[in-house]
CSV table of C-alpha atoms and ligand atoms in Angstrom, one decimal:
chain,number,residue,atom,x,y,z
N,1,UNK,CA,34.4,-11.7,9.6
N,2,UNK,CA,31.2,-10.0,8.2
N,3,UNK,CA,28.1,-11.9,6.7
N,4,UNK,CA,25.1,-10.6,5.1
N,5,UNK,CA,22.5,-10.6,7.2
N,6,UNK,CA,20.1,-14.0,5.9
N,7,UNK,CA,17.5,-13.5,3.1
N,8,UNK,CA,19.5,-10.8,2.0
N,9,UNK,CA,22.1,-11.0,-1.4
N,10,UNK,CA,25.4,-8.5,-2.4
N,11,UNK,CA,24.6,-8.0,-6.2
N,12,UNK,CA,27.7,-7.2,-8.1
N,13,UNK,CA,29.5,-9.1,-12.0
N,14,UNK,CA,27.4,-11.0,-14.7
N,15,UNK,CA,24.4,-11.3,-12.5
N,16,UNK,CA,23.6,-7.3,-12.8
N,17,UNK,CA,22.9,-7.6,-16.5
N,18,UNK,CA,19.1,-9.3,-15.9
N,19,UNK,CA,18.7,-6.7,-13.9
N,20,UNK,CA,19.7,-3.7,-15.8
N,21,UNK,CA,18.1,-5.9,-19.1
N,22,UNK,CA,14.9,-5.6,-16.7
N,23,UNK,CA,14.6,-2.5,-14.9
N,24,UNK,CA,15.5,-0.8,-18.0
N,25,UNK,CA,12.9,-2.8,-20.1
N,26,UNK,CA,10.3,-1.3,-17.2
N,27,UNK,CA,11.0,2.0,-17.3
N,28,UNK,CA,10.6,2.3,-20.9
N,29,UNK,CA,7.4,0.5,-21.1
N,30,UNK,CA,6.0,2.4,-18.1
N,31,UNK,CA,7.2,5.5,-20.0
N,32,UNK,CA,5.3,4.5,-23.0
N,33,UNK,CA,2.4,3.2,-20.9
N,34,UNK,CA,1.8,6.7,-19.5
N,35,UNK,CA,3.7,6.6,-16.1
N,36,UNK,CA,5.4,8.2,-14.5
N,37,UNK,CA,8.1,7.6,-11.5
N,38,UNK,CA,7.7,7.9,-7.9
N,39,UNK,CA,10.5,6.8,-4.9
N,40,UNK,CA,9.5,7.3,-1.6
N,41,UNK,CA,11.8,6.4,1.4
N,42,UNK,CA,11.9,2.8,2.4
N,43,UNK,CA,10.9,3.4,5.8
N,44,UNK,CA,7.6,4.1,6.8
N,45,UNK,CA,5.2,4.9,10.0
N,46,UNK,CA,3.9,1.6,11.1
N,47,UNK,CA,0.8,2.3,11.8
N,48,UNK,CA,0.3,2.9,7.7
N,49,UNK,CA,0.7,-0.5,6.9
N,50,UNK,CA,-1.2,-2.0,9.4
N,51,UNK,CA,-4.5,0.8,8.3
N,52,UNK,CA,-3.6,-0.4,4.3
N,53,UNK,CA,-2.3,-4.2,4.4
N,54,UNK,CA,-4.5,-5.8,7.0
N,55,UNK,CA,-4.2,-6.5,10.6
N,56,UNK,CA,-4.5,-10.4,10.4
N,57,UNK,CA,-2.2,-10.9,7.0
N,58,UNK,CA,0.8,-12.6,7.2
N,59,UNK,CA,3.1,-10.0,6.2
N,60,UNK,CA,1.6,-7.7,9.3
N,61,UNK,CA,1.3,-10.6,11.7
N,62,UNK,CA,5.1,-12.0,11.0
N,63,UNK,CA,6.9,-10.7,8.2
N,64,UNK,CA,7.4,-6.5,9.0
N,65,UNK,CA,10.9,-5.6,9.9
N,66,UNK,CA,8.9,-2.7,12.4
N,67,UNK,CA,11.4,-1.2,15.0
N,68,UNK,CA,11.2,1.8,17.2
N,69,UNK,CA,13.6,4.7,16.8
N,70,UNK,CA,15.3,7.2,18.6
N,71,UNK,CA,12.4,9.1,19.0
N,72,UNK,CA,10.6,6.4,20.4
N,73,UNK,CA,8.3,6.3,17.1
N,74,UNK,CA,7.0,2.9,15.2
N,75,UNK,CA,8.9,2.5,11.7
N,76,UNK,CA,8.4,-0.6,9.1
N,77,UNK,CA,11.0,-1.1,6.7
N,78,UNK,CA,8.3,-1.1,3.8
N,79,UNK,CA,6.6,-5.0,3.1
N,80,UNK,CA,6.1,-3.7,-0.7
N,81,UNK,CA,4.9,-0.2,-2.5
N,82,UNK,CA,1.2,0.2,-2.3
N,83,UNK,CA,0.6,1.7,0.9
N,84,UNK,CA,3.6,4.6,0.3
N,85,UNK,CA,2.5,5.5,-3.3
N,86,UNK,CA,-0.8,6.4,-1.5
N,87,UNK,CA,0.8,7.8,1.5
N,88,UNK,CA,2.2,10.5,-0.3
N,89,UNK,CA,-0.7,11.1,-2.5
N,90,UNK,CA,-2.7,11.8,0.2
N,91,UNK,CA,-0.9,13.4,1.7
N,92,UNK,CA,1.0,15.8,-1.2
N,93,UNK,CA,-2.5,16.8,-2.3
N,94,UNK,CA,-1.9,14.9,-5.7
N,95,UNK,CA,-5.3,15.0,-6.0
N,96,UNK,CA,-5.7,17.8,-7.5
N,97,UNK,CA,-3.3,17.3,-10.7
N,98,UNK,CA,-7.2,15.5,-12.5
N,99,UNK,CA,-7.1,12.2,-13.4
N,100,UNK,CA,-5.7,9.2,-14.1
N,101,UNK,CA,-2.7,9.7,-12.4
N,102,UNK,CA,0.1,6.8,-12.9
N,103,UNK,CA,3.0,6.6,-11.4
N,104,UNK,CA,5.7,3.4,-11.6
N,105,UNK,CA,8.9,2.8,-9.2
N,106,UNK,CA,11.1,-0.1,-8.1
N,107,UNK,CA,12.9,-0.6,-5.5
N,108,UNK,CA,13.4,-2.9,-1.9
N,109,UNK,CA,10.8,-4.1,-0.5
N,110,UNK,CA,11.3,-6.2,3.5
N,111,UNK,CA,9.5,-9.2,5.0
N,112,UNK,CA,10.8,-11.3,7.2
N,113,UNK,CA,10.0,-14.3,5.4
N,114,UNK,CA,11.6,-17.6,5.7
N,115,UNK,CA,13.9,-17.6,2.7
N,116,UNK,CA,14.2,-20.1,-0.5
N,117,UNK,CA,15.0,-20.0,-4.0
N,118,UNK,CA,12.6,-17.1,-5.4
N,119,UNK,CA,12.6,-15.3,-1.6
N,120,UNK,CA,14.0,-13.0,0.5
N,121,UNK,CA,14.1,-10.9,3.3
N,122,UNK,CA,15.0,-8.4,1.6
N,123,UNK,CA,13.8,-8.4,-2.1
N,124,UNK,CA,12.7,-5.8,-5.5
N,125,UNK,CA,9.7,-4.8,-7.2
N,126,UNK,CA,9.1,-2.4,-9.6
N,127,UNK,CA,5.3,-1.3,-9.2
N,128,UNK,CA,2.7,0.1,-11.2
N,129,UNK,CA,-0.7,1.8,-9.8
N,130,UNK,CA,-3.0,4.1,-11.8
N,131,UNK,CA,-5.0,6.4,-9.4
N,132,UNK,CA,-8.8,7.7,-10.5
N,133,UNK,CA,-10.3,5.2,-13.2
N,134,UNK,CA,-13.2,2.6,-11.2
N,135,UNK,CA,-13.6,1.8,-15.1
N,136,UNK,CA,-12.4,-2.1,-16.6
N,137,UNK,CA,-10.7,-0.3,-19.4
N,138,UNK,CA,-8.2,1.2,-16.6
N,139,UNK,CA,-8.3,-3.1,-15.1
N,140,UNK,CA,-7.5,-4.1,-18.9
N,141,UNK,CA,-4.6,-1.6,-19.6
N,142,UNK,CA,-3.2,-2.3,-16.3
N,143,UNK,CA,-3.2,-6.1,-16.9
N,144,UNK,CA,-1.9,-5.3,-20.8
N,145,UNK,CA,0.9,-3.2,-19.1
N,146,UNK,CA,1.5,-6.6,-17.0
N,147,UNK,CA,1.5,-8.4,-20.0
N,148,UNK,CA,3.6,-6.8,-22.3
N,149,UNK,CA,6.2,-6.3,-19.7
N,150,UNK,CA,6.2,-10.5,-19.3
N,151,UNK,CA,6.4,-10.4,-23.6
N,152,UNK,CA,9.6,-7.4,-23.7
N,153,UNK,CA,11.5,-9.3,-20.9
N,154,UNK,CA,11.6,-12.6,-22.5
N,155,UNK,CA,9.4,-14.5,-21.4
N,156,UNK,CA,6.8,-17.0,-23.1
N,157,UNK,CA,5.7,-19.9,-20.0
N,158,UNK,CA,3.5,-18.0,-17.8
N,159,UNK,CA,0.1,-17.2,-17.1
N,160,UNK,CA,-1.5,-14.9,-15.9
N,161,UNK,CA,-4.8,-15.6,-12.9
N,162,UNK,CA,-7.8,-13.0,-12.6
N,163,UNK,CA,-10.8,-13.4,-10.6
N,164,UNK,CA,-13.3,-10.7,-9.3
N,165,UNK,CA,-13.5,-10.3,-5.2
N,166,UNK,CA,-16.0,-8.2,-5.2
N,167,UNK,CA,-17.6,-5.5,-3.1
N,168,UNK,CA,-17.7,-5.2,0.0
N,169,UNK,CA,-21.6,-6.0,0.1
N,170,UNK,CA,-20.7,-9.1,-2.1
N,171,UNK,CA,-17.8,-10.5,-0.7
N,172,UNK,CA,-19.9,-9.8,3.7
N,173,UNK,CA,-22.3,-12.6,1.9
N,174,UNK,CA,-19.0,-15.3,0.3
N,175,UNK,CA,-17.6,-15.1,3.8
N,176,UNK,CA,-21.0,-16.4,5.0
N,177,UNK,CA,-20.7,-19.4,2.7
N,178,UNK,CA,-17.4,-19.5,3.3
N,179,UNK,CA,-18.0,-20.5,7.3
N,180,UNK,CA,-20.4,-21.7,6.7
N,181,UNK,CA,-18.6,-24.6,4.8
N,182,UNK,CA,-16.1,-24.6,6.6
N,183,UNK,CA,-17.2,-24.7,10.3
N,184,UNK,CA,-18.0,-28.6,8.2
N,185,UNK,CA,-14.2,-29.6,8.0
N,186,UNK,CA,-12.6,-26.9,11.3
N,187,UNK,CA,-11.6,-30.0,13.2
N,188,UNK,CA,-9.5,-31.3,10.3
N,189,UNK,CA,-7.7,-27.7,9.6
N,190,UNK,CA,-4.3,-27.0,9.2
N,191,UNK,CA,-3.5,-25.3,13.1
N,192,UNK,CA,-3.1,-22.4,10.6
N,193,UNK,CA,-6.1,-22.6,9.2
N,194,UNK,CA,-8.1,-22.2,12.7
N,195,UNK,CA,-6.8,-19.2,13.2
N,196,UNK,CA,-7.9,-17.7,9.8
N,197,UNK,CA,-11.4,-19.5,10.2
N,198,UNK,CA,-11.6,-16.8,13.5
N,199,UNK,CA,-10.0,-14.5,12.2
N,200,UNK,CA,-10.0,-14.1,8.0
N,201,UNK,CA,-11.7,-16.8,7.0
N,202,UNK,CA,-11.0,-15.8,3.0
N,203,UNK,CA,-7.6,-16.7,3.9
N,204,UNK,CA,-8.1,-20.2,3.9
N,205,UNK,CA,-8.5,-19.9,-0.2
N,206,UNK,CA,-4.9,-19.6,0.6
N,207,UNK,CA,-3.8,-22.4,2.3
N,208,UNK,CA,-1.5,-24.5,1.0
N,209,UNK,CA,-2.7,-27.3,3.4
N,210,UNK,CA,-5.8,-28.2,3.3
N,211,UNK,CA,-6.3,-28.0,-0.5
N,212,UNK,CA,-8.5,-31.2,-0.2
N,213,UNK,CA,-10.6,-28.2,0.7
N,214,UNK,CA,-10.4,-25.5,-0.9
N,215,UNK,CA,-11.2,-27.7,-3.9
N,216,UNK,CA,-15.1,-27.9,-2.8
N,217,UNK,CA,-15.5,-24.4,-1.5
N,218,UNK,CA,-18.3,-21.9,-2.7
N,219,UNK,CA,-16.4,-19.5,-5.5
N,220,UNK,CA,-15.9,-15.6,-5.0
N,221,UNK,CA,-17.5,-16.0,-8.2
N,222,UNK,CA,-20.7,-16.8,-7.5
N,223,UNK,CA,-21.9,-14.6,-5.1
N,224,UNK,CA,-21.0,-11.0,-7.4
N,225,UNK,CA,-23.5,-8.4,-7.2
N,226,UNK,CA,-24.8,-6.8,-10.2
N,227,UNK,CA,-21.4,-4.0,-10.5
N,228,UNK,CA,-19.1,-6.7,-9.9
N,229,UNK,CA,-20.3,-8.9,-12.5
N,230,UNK,CA,-21.2,-6.6,-14.5
N,231,UNK,CA,-17.6,-5.1,-14.3
N,232,UNK,CA,-15.7,-8.3,-14.5
N,233,UNK,CA,-17.6,-9.4,-17.5
N,234,UNK,CA,-16.4,-6.0,-18.9
N,235,UNK,CA,-12.5,-6.7,-17.8
N,236,UNK,CA,-12.6,-10.1,-19.6
N,237,UNK,CA,-14.0,-8.7,-22.6
N,238,UNK,CA,-11.6,-6.6,-23.4
N,239,UNK,CA,-8.6,-8.7,-22.3
N,240,UNK,CA,-10.4,-11.2,-25.7
N,241,UNK,CA,-10.3,-8.0,-28.0
N,242,UNK,CA,-6.8,-7.5,-27.4
N,243,UNK,CA,-6.1,-11.3,-27.9
N,244,UNK,CA,-4.9,-11.7,-23.9
N,245,UNK,CA,-5.2,-14.7,-23.0
N,246,UNK,CA,-5.9,-15.4,-18.9
N,247,UNK,CA,-7.5,-18.2,-16.2
N,248,UNK,CA,-10.8,-18.0,-14.4
N,249,UNK,CA,-9.3,-18.2,-11.1
N,250,UNK,CA,-12.1,-18.1,-8.4
N,251,UNK,CA,-9.3,-19.2,-5.8
N,252,UNK,CA,-7.1,-16.3,-6.3
N,253,UNK,CA,-7.7,-14.4,-2.5
N,254,UNK,CA,-4.4,-12.6,-2.7
N,255,UNK,CA,-2.1,-11.7,0.7
N,256,UNK,CA,-3.3,-8.2,1.7
N,257,UNK,CA,-6.4,-6.8,2.6
N,258,UNK,CA,-6.9,-3.8,0.2
N,259,UNK,CA,-8.4,-5.7,-3.0
N,260,UNK,CA,-11.8,-5.3,-4.0
N,261,UNK,CA,-13.3,-6.3,-7.5
N,262,UNK,CA,-10.7,-7.1,-9.9
N,263,UNK,CA,-7.3,-9.0,-8.5
N,264,UNK,CA,-4.6,-10.9,-10.7
N,265,UNK,CA,-1.3,-12.7,-10.8
N,266,UNK,CA,1.2,-14.0,-12.8
N,267,UNK,CA,2.9,-17.4,-12.5
N,268,UNK,CA,5.2,-18.9,-14.5
N,269,UNK,CA,5.3,-22.7,-14.9
N,270,UNK,CA,9.2,-23.2,-14.2
N,271,UNK,CA,9.6,-21.7,-10.9
N,272,UNK,CA,8.1,-24.4,-8.3
N,273,UNK,CA,6.7,-22.8,-5.5
N,274,UNK,CA,7.7,-19.2,-5.7
N,275,UNK,CA,5.5,-18.9,-8.7
N,276,UNK,CA,4.0,-16.5,-8.9
N,277,UNK,CA,6.0,-13.5,-10.3
N,278,UNK,CA,3.3,-10.9,-9.9
N,279,UNK,CA,0.2,-9.8,-8.2
N,280,UNK,CA,-2.2,-7.0,-8.1
N,281,UNK,CA,-5.3,-5.9,-7.8
N,282,UNK,CA,-8.4,-2.9,-7.8
N,283,UNK,CA,-8.3,-1.4,-4.6
N,284,UNK,CA,-10.8,1.2,-4.1
N,285,UNK,CA,-11.6,1.9,-1.2
N,286,UNK,CA,-7.8,2.0,0.1
N,287,UNK,CA,-7.3,6.2,-0.8
N,288,UNK,CA,-10.4,6.3,1.3
N,289,UNK,CA,-8.6,3.9,4.1
N,290,UNK,CA,-6.0,6.1,4.7
N,291,UNK,CA,-7.1,9.5,5.0
N,292,UNK,CA,-7.8,10.8,1.7
N,293,UNK,CA,-11.0,11.1,-1.0
N,294,UNK,CA,-12.8,8.2,-1.7
N,295,UNK,CA,-10.4,7.9,-5.4
N,296,UNK,CA,-10.6,4.1,-7.2
N,297,UNK,CA,-7.1,2.7,-7.8
N,298,UNK,CA,-5.3,0.0,-9.0
N,299,UNK,CA,-2.1,-1.2,-9.1
N,300,UNK,CA,0.2,-4.5,-9.6
N,301,UNK,CA,4.2,-4.9,-8.5
N,302,UNK,CA,6.3,-7.7,-10.0
N,303,UNK,CA,8.9,-9.5,-8.3
N,304,UNK,CA,12.4,-8.5,-10.0
N,305,UNK,CA,14.3,-12.3,-8.5
N,306,UNK,CA,11.9,-13.9,-9.3
N,307,UNK,CA,12.1,-12.8,-13.0
N,308,UNK,CA,15.8,-12.9,-13.0
N,309,UNK,CA,14.5,-17.0,-11.9
N,310,UNK,CA,12.2,-17.2,-14.4
N,311,UNK,CA,15.0,-16.2,-17.6
N,312,UNK,CA,17.0,-17.9,-17.0
N,313,UNK,CA,14.7,-21.0,-16.7
N,314,UNK,CA,14.3,-20.0,-20.1
N,315,UNK,CA,17.4,-19.6,-21.3
N,316,UNK,CA,16.3,-16.2,-22.0
N,317,UNK,CA,19.7,-14.2,-23.5
N,318,UNK,CA,19.8,-10.6,-22.6
N,319,UNK,CA,22.5,-7.8,-23.8
N,320,UNK,CA,25.5,-8.6,-22.6
N,321,UNK,CA,27.3,-5.4,-20.6
N,322,UNK,CA,30.2,-4.8,-21.8
N,323,UNK,CA,33.0,-1.7,-19.6
N,324,UNK,CA,36.5,-2.5,-21.9
N,325,UNK,CA,35.7,-2.6,-25.6
N,326,UNK,CA,38.5,-1.0,-25.8
N,327,UNK,CA,41.9,-1.3,-23.6
N,328,UNK,CA,44.8,0.8,-23.5
N,329,UNK,CA,47.9,-0.5,-22.5
N,330,UNK,CA,51.0,1.6,-22.2
N,331,UNK,CA,54.5,1.2,-21.5
N,332,UNK,CA,57.0,4.0,-20.7
N,333,UNK,CA,57.4,7.2,-19.4
N,334,UNK,CA,55.4,9.8,-18.0
N,335,UNK,CA,54.6,11.1,-21.6
N,336,UNK,CA,54.2,8.2,-22.8
N,337,UNK,CA,51.4,7.5,-19.6
N,338,UNK,CA,49.7,11.2,-20.8
N,339,UNK,CA,49.1,10.3,-23.9
N,340,UNK,CA,47.7,7.2,-22.9
N,341,UNK,CA,45.1,8.6,-20.5
N,342,UNK,CA,44.2,11.6,-23.4
N,343,UNK,CA,42.9,8.9,-25.6
N,344,UNK,CA,40.7,6.4,-23.2
N,345,UNK,CA,39.2,10.1,-22.5
N,346,UNK,CA,39.1,10.7,-26.5
N,347,UNK,CA,37.8,7.7,-26.7
N,348,UNK,CA,35.2,7.7,-23.5
N,349,UNK,CA,33.9,10.8,-24.5
N,350,UNK,CA,32.5,9.6,-28.1
N,351,UNK,CA,30.7,6.8,-26.1
N,352,UNK,CA,32.9,4.0,-26.3
N,353,UNK,CA,34.1,1.7,-22.7
N,354,UNK,CA,37.6,1.6,-22.6
N,355,UNK,CA,39.4,0.1,-19.9
N,356,UNK,CA,42.8,1.9,-19.1
N,357,UNK,CA,45.8,-0.1,-17.5
N,358,UNK,CA,45.9,1.3,-14.0
N,359,UNK,CA,48.3,-1.0,-13.0
N,360,UNK,CA,51.2,-0.1,-14.3
N,361,UNK,CA,51.8,-3.7,-15.1
N,362,UNK,CA,54.4,-5.0,-18.0
N,363,UNK,CA,52.9,-5.3,-21.2
N,364,UNK,CA,52.0,-8.7,-21.3
N,365,UNK,CA,50.7,-8.8,-17.9
N,366,UNK,CA,49.0,-6.2,-19.7
N,367,UNK,CA,47.8,-8.0,-22.2
N,368,UNK,CA,46.3,-10.5,-20.2
N,369,UNK,CA,44.4,-8.9,-18.1
N,370,UNK,CA,42.6,-7.4,-21.8
N,371,UNK,CA,41.6,-10.6,-22.9
N,372,UNK,CA,40.6,-11.0,-19.3
N,373,UNK,CA,38.5,-8.3,-19.2
N,374,UNK,CA,36.8,-9.4,-22.9
N,375,UNK,CA,38.6,-6.3,-24.4
N,376,UNK,CA,37.4,-6.4,-28.3
N,377,UNK,CA,40.7,-3.8,-28.9
N,378,UNK,CA,43.4,-3.4,-27.4
N,379,UNK,CA,45.5,0.2,-27.8
N,380,UNK,CA,49.1,0.1,-27.5
N,381,UNK,CA,51.7,3.1,-27.0
N,382,UNK,CA,54.9,3.4,-26.0
N,383,UNK,CA,58.2,5.6,-26.1
N,384,UNK,CA,58.9,4.9,-30.1
N,385,UNK,CA,54.7,4.9,-31.2
N,386,UNK,CA,54.8,8.7,-29.3
N,387,UNK,CA,57.7,9.6,-31.4
N,388,UNK,CA,56.0,8.3,-34.8
N,389,UNK,CA,53.0,9.7,-33.7
N,390,UNK,CA,51.1,6.9,-34.0
N,391,UNK,CA,49.3,3.5,-31.6
N,392,UNK,CA,49.1,0.0,-32.5
N,393,UNK,CA,46.0,-1.8,-32.2
N,394,UNK,CA,45.7,-5.0,-32.0
N,395,UNK,CA,42.3,-7.2,-32.1
N,396,UNK,CA,41.8,-8.9,-29.9
N,397,UNK,CA,39.9,-11.5,-31.5
N,398,UNK,CA,42.3,-12.4,-34.4
N,399,UNK,CA,45.1,-11.0,-33.0
N,400,UNK,CA,45.6,-8.5,-36.0
N,401,UNK,CA,47.6,-5.9,-34.7
N,402,UNK,CA,47.6,-2.4,-36.8
N,403,UNK,CA,49.3,0.6,-36.9
N,404,UNK,CA,47.3,4.2,-36.1
N,405,UNK,CA,47.7,7.0,-37.2
N,406,UNK,CA,47.4,9.7,-33.9
N,407,UNK,CA,44.8,11.2,-35.5
N,408,UNK,CA,42.8,8.5,-36.9
N,409,UNK,CA,42.8,6.7,-33.7
N,410,UNK,CA,38.8,7.6,-32.5
N,411,UNK,CA,37.5,7.4,-36.2
N,412,UNK,CA,39.3,4.5,-36.6
N,413,UNK,CA,38.4,2.0,-33.6
N,414,UNK,CA,34.5,3.4,-33.8
N,415,UNK,CA,34.4,2.2,-37.3
N,416,UNK,CA,36.2,-1.3,-36.2
N,417,UNK,CA,33.7,-1.4,-33.7
N,418,UNK,CA,30.4,-0.8,-36.0
N,419,UNK,CA,31.9,-3.3,-38.5
N,420,UNK,CA,31.8,-5.8,-35.8
N,421,UNK,CA,27.9,-5.8,-34.1
K,501,HAM,P1,2.6,-9.2,-3.8
K,501,HAM,O1,1.4,-10.5,-4.0
K,501,HAM,O2,2.2,-9.3,-2.4
K,501,HAM,O3,2.1,-7.7,-4.0
K,501,HAM,O4,3.9,-9.0,-4.5
K,501,HAM,C1,4.4,-9.1,-5.5
K,501,HAM,C2,5.5,-9.5,-6.3
K,501,HAM,O5,6.5,-9.0,-5.1
K,501,HAM,C3,5.3,-10.9,-6.0
K,501,HAM,O6,4.2,-11.6,-7.2
K,501,HAM,C4,6.3,-11.7,-6.3
K,501,HAM,O7,7.5,-11.8,-7.4
K,501,HAM,C5,6.9,-10.7,-5.7
K,501,HAM,N1,7.4,-11.3,-4.4
K,501,HAM,C6,7.2,-11.1,-2.9
K,501,HAM,N2,7.2,-11.7,-1.9
K,501,HAM,C7,9.0,-11.4,-1.6
K,501,HAM,C8,9.8,-12.4,-1.2
K,501,HAM,N3,10.0,-12.3,0.0
K,501,HAM,N4,11.1,-12.5,-1.7
K,501,HAM,C9,10.9,-11.9,-3.3
K,501,HAM,N5,10.1,-11.9,-4.0
K,501,HAM,C10,8.9,-11.5,-3.4
K,501,HAM,C11,2.0,-6.5,-3.2
K,501,HAM,O8,3.1,-6.3,-3.0
K,501,HAM,C12,1.4,-5.6,-3.8
K,501,HAM,N6,2.0,-4.0,-3.1
K,501,HAM,C13,1.3,-5.8,-5.3
K,501,HAM,C14,0.1,-4.5,-5.8
K,501,HAM,C15,0.3,-3.4,-6.5
K,501,HAM,N7,-0.8,-4.2,-5.8
K,501,HAM,C16,-1.4,-3.0,-6.3
K,501,HAM,N8,0.0,-2.3,-6.5
């Protein structure tokens, strides 16, 4: 027997109601906030991710699905969505369309991480990117959008963490301060942190092991230059003006290298170790870095699997997917069967989800199946009903059975469904 690859999932059945719920709300909301959809390939040139996400990040060092294709090219399954969207923006000359430009995406991402609840090797993100604005009002709108998304899907128990990483010069000064601070503790740090100290000292703040040292480390916000500080202050004031609650977290550095100034994460209180349900920020240098013009940009992404865990943890009721509101059962020869299929099409044309008996079972087995698939009504067509130009309609909840004239079935069923709602 073949088995799915570790860290991947087959999605079907009851579980899909959560996917429909989130995807529909996220798409509708993105459109309400002025985003257009973008779909990029799930694989890209490996270099794109090394250049954008950063050579020394965990993603590039340990987590990418990289392979050589038959033409000898190094290809990587996308570990995130921002770099591909930026690549498309630069490659297709989208800059010519004026600013700002706003794109959203939904799709699978791939990271070779140790699978556990809320962490998979193939997972799905909904993401949003804004190109062109350097104003804090764009940062504010983005965070408000992320917050609204959480609210609209029904989440309550989450917190928004924000921070500013400053500009390149601010970060250079901060790096020095961190190096100085951690140099005193170097011997006691975990092995990963010893490497991080050499390669990318900011990453030390992310460490889950050396938390004691992180507590007393210098804070980036004390190293922000005038412009970054103003940007951060205005962002916070704008969030305050619409009543968005946030926590300032000076240790928040994010796991990807392309960020500057604003970074944020949303954490769900009931998810334990994998509590980050969304993350993002500003990445003003990235478009230029991968060959485009100097265009400021920002965005965020949320992990759909984690949102589903959060919805379940909060017992949020989501819409059911109703596939068999009406079941059509029949017993008889070809004419009866033809009548059954005609009837099913008439109802489906009216937008009613219909299950048609496909197994040609006996009537009681058909009724049992109608109950199994959750039908509200079962229509029964037989030889004598066909002759009398009627059908029987059984209310599956009450067991009541009515005769309907053939020409009134569709409107009658529609009325009964409306009454039930
Ligand atoms: P990220 O923080 O790496 O950011 O991922 C965003 C979200 O994807 C996380 O908060 C989490 O919910 C989900 N996620 C990440 N890894 C996994 C995993 N292995 N299993 C399940 N869920 C996961 C980015 O990817 C950036 N591209 C976000 C961004 C967009 N920044 C600017 N624009």
